[in-house]
Short mmCIF file of C-alpha atoms and ligand atoms in Angstrom, two decimals:
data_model
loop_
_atom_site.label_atom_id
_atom_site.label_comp_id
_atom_site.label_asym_id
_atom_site.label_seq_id
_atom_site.Cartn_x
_atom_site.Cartn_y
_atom_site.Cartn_z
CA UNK A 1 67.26 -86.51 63.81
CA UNK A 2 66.22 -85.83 67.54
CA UNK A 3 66.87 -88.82 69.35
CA UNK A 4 69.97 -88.38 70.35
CA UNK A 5 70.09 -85.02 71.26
CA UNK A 6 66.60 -85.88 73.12
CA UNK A 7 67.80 -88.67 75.08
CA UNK A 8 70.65 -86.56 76.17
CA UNK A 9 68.31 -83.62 77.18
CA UNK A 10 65.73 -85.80 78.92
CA UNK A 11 68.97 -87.36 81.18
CA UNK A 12 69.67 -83.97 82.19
CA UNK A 13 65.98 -82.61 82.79
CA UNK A 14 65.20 -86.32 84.82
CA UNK A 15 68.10 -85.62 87.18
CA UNK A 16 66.56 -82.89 88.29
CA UNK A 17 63.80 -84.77 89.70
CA UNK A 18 63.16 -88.03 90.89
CA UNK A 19 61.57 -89.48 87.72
CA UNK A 20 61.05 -89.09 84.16
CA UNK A 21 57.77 -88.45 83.24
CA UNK A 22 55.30 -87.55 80.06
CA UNK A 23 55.69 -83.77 80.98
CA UNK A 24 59.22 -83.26 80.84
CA UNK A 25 58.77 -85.03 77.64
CA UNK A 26 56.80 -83.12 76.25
CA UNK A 27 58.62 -80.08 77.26
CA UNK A 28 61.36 -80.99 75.43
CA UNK A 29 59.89 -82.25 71.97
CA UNK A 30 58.03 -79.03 72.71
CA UNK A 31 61.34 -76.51 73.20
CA UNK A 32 63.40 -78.81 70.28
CA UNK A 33 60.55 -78.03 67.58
CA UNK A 34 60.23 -74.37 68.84
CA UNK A 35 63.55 -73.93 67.85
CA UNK A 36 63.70 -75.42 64.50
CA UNK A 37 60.27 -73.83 63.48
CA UNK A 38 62.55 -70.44 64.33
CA UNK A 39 65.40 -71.84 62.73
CA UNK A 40 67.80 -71.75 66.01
CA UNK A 41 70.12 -73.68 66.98
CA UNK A 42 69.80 -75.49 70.50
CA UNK A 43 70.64 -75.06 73.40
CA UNK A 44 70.89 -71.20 73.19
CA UNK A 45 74.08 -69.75 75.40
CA UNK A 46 72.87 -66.18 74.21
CA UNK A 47 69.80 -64.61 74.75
CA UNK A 48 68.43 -64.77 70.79
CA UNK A 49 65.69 -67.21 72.16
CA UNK A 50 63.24 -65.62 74.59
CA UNK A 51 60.14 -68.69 75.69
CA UNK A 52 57.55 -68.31 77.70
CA UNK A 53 55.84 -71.65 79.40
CA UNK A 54 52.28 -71.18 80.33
CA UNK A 55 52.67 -73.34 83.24
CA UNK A 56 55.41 -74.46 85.68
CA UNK A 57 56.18 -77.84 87.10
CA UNK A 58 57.99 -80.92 85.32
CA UNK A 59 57.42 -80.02 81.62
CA UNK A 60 59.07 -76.60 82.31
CA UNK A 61 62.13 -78.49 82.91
CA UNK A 62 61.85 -80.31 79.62
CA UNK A 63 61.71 -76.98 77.77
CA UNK A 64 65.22 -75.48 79.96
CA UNK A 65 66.83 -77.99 79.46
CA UNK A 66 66.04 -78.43 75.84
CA UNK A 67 66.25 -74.69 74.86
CA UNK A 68 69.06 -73.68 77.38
CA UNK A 69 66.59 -70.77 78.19
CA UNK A 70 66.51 -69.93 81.69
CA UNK A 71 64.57 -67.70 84.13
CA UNK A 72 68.29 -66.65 85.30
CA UNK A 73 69.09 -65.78 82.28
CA UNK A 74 66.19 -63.41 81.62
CA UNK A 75 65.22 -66.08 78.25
CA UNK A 76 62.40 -68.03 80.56
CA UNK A 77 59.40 -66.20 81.49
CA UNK A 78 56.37 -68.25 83.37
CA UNK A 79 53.08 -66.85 82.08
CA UNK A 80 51.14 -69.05 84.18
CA UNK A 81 47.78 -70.27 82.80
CA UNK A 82 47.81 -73.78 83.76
CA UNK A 83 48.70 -75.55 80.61
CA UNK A 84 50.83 -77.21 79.00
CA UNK A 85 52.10 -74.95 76.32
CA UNK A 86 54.66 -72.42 75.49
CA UNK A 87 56.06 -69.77 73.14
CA UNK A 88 58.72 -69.01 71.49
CA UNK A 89 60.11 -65.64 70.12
CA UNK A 90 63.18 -64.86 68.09
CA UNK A 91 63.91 -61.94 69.69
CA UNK A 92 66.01 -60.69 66.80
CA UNK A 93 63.05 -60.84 63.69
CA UNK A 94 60.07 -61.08 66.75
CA UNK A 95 59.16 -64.20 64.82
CA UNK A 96 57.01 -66.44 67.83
CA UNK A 97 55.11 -69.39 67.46
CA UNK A 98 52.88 -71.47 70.63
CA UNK A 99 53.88 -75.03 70.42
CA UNK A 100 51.08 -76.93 72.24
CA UNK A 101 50.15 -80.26 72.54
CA UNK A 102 47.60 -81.78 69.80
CA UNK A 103 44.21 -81.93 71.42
CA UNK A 104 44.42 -85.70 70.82
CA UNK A 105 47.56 -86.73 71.49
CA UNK A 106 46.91 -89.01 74.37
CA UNK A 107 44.64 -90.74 72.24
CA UNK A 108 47.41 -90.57 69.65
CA UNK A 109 50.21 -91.98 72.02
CA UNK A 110 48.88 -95.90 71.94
CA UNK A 111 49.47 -96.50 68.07
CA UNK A 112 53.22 -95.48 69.76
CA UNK A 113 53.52 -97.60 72.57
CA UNK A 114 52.44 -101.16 71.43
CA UNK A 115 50.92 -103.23 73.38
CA UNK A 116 51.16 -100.43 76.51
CA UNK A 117 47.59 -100.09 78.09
CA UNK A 118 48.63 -98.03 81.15
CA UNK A 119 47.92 -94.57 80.08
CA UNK A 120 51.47 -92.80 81.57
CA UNK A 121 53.67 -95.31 80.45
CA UNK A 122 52.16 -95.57 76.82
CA UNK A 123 52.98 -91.52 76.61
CA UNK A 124 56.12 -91.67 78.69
CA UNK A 125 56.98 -93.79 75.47
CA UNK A 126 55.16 -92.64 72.57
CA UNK A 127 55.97 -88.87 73.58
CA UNK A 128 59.37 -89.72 72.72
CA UNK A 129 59.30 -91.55 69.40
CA UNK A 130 55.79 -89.27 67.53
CA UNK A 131 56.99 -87.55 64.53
CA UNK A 132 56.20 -83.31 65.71
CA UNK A 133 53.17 -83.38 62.67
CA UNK A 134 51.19 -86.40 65.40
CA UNK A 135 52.71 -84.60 68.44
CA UNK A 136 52.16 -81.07 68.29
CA UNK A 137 50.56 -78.10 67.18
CA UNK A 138 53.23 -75.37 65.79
CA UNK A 139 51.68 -71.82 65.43
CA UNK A 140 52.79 -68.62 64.37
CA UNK A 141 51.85 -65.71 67.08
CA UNK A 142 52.50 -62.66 67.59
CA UNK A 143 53.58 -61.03 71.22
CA UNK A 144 51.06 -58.79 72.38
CA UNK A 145 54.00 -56.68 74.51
CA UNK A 146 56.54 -55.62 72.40
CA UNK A 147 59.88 -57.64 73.62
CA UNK A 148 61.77 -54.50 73.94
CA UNK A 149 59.31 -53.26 76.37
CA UNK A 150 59.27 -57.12 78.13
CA UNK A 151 63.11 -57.48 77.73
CA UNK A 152 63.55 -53.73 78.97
CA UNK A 153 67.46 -52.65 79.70
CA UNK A 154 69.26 -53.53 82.51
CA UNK A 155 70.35 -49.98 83.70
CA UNK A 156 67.12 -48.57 84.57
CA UNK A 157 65.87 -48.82 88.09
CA UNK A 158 63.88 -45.93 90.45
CA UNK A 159 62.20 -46.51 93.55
CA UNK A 160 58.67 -46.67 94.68
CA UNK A 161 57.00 -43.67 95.94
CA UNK A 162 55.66 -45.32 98.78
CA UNK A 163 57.59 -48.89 99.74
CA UNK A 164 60.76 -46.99 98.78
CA UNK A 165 61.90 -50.36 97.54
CA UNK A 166 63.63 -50.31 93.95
CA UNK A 167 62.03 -50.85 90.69
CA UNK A 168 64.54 -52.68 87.74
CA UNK A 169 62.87 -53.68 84.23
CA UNK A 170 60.59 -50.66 83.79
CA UNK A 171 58.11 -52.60 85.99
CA UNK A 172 56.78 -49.37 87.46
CA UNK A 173 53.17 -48.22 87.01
CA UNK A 174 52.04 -44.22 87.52
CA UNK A 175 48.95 -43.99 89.40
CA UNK A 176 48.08 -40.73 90.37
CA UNK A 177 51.07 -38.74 89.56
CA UNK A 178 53.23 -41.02 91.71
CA UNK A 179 55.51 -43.66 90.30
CA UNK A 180 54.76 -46.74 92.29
CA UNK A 181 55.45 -50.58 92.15
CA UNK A 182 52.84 -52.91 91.03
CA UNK A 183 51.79 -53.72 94.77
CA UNK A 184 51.69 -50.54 96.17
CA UNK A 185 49.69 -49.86 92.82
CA UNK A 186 47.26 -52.49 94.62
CA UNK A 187 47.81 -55.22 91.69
CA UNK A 188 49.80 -57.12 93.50
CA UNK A 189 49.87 -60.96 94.31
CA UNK A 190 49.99 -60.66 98.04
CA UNK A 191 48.69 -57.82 100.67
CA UNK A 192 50.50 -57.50 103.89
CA UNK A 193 48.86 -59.71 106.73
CA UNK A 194 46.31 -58.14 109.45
CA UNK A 195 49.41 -57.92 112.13
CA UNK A 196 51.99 -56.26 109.55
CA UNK A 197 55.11 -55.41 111.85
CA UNK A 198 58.39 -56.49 109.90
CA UNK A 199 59.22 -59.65 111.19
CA UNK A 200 62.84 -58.56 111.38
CA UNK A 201 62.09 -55.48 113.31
CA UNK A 202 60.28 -57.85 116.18
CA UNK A 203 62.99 -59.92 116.31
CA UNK A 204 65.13 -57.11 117.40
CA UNK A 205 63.08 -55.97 119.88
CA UNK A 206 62.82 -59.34 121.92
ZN1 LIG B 301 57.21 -85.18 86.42
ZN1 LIG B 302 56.00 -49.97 96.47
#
């Protein structure tokens, strides 16, 4: 079954940090029964297994390590809406299915952690040992962005019409006849400060 293989994985995603934890736990139950429900063998060293985890932090680890997917390696995508949650696509069929939590599997974890009344240690424990059915919830999707169009190909690149700054992954938007990155597109996640100068550009001045 798992245990060895999730021992192994959990040694490898607690080195990272400082601790092991329910999270990273989770993550990789989570990212080990993503890849059987797609029938793939893990860890991945190719790029047949594309996830995306809706939130970053500890249990992201769990599902690298466990899946071998990595941001690096274009298979790891953050799609960040704060939980705990992630999918997984075969990106040769486009079969996906969310693997999530069960509503009440903290609840669940105590019948798994005898006589454990302190809440992180009872699913620090029981996280490891709960058969997937008590664990999680497995369910088909479907990707609302094609993963051709997400994946993209790796020779395309042009440069923004205004920053001048290259474009790579089809990430361009047109707006107004001009092809433009998202920020200058005014979607972005930052805007330039009140005092903009480059920073560089000062510091070769003084
Ligand atoms: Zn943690
Ligand atoms: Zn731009």
């Amino acid at each position: 079954m798992f245990s060895h293989n999730l021992s192994a994985i959990l040694a490898a995603s607690s080195a990272r940090h400082s601790h092991l934890c329910p999270r990273q736990v989770l993550g990789a139950r989570m990212g080990l029964a993503g890849g059987r429900a797609l029938d793939l063998d893990l860890p991945r060293t190719d790029k047949r297994l594309l996830v995306f985890v809706e939130s970053d932090g500890c249990f992201a680890d769990g599902v690298e390590v466990a899946t071998g997917c990595t941001m690096g390696h274009r298979t790891l995508r953050l799609e960040d809406y704060g939980k705990i949650a992630a999918v997984f696509v075969d990106v040769k069929s486009e079969r996906a299915v969310r693997v999530a939590p069960r509503l009440d599997v903290r609840d669940r974890a105590y019948a798994y952690a005898p006589g454990e009344r302190r809440h992180y240690f009872a699913q620090l424990q029981a996280y490891q040992v709960m058969p997937d059915a008590e664990l999680l919830v497995i369910q088909p999707v479907s990707l609302t962005t094609p993963v051709a169009q997400i994946v993209s190909r790796p020779i395309v690149r042009v440069d923004c019409e205004r920053c001048g700054e290259e474009i790579i992954n089809e990430r361009e938007v047109w707006v107004g006849g001009q092809t433009l990155c998202r920020a200058c597109a005014g979607s972005g996640y930052y805007s330039p400060a009140v005092d903009s100068n480059l920073v560089f550009a000062q510091s070769m001045e003084s």
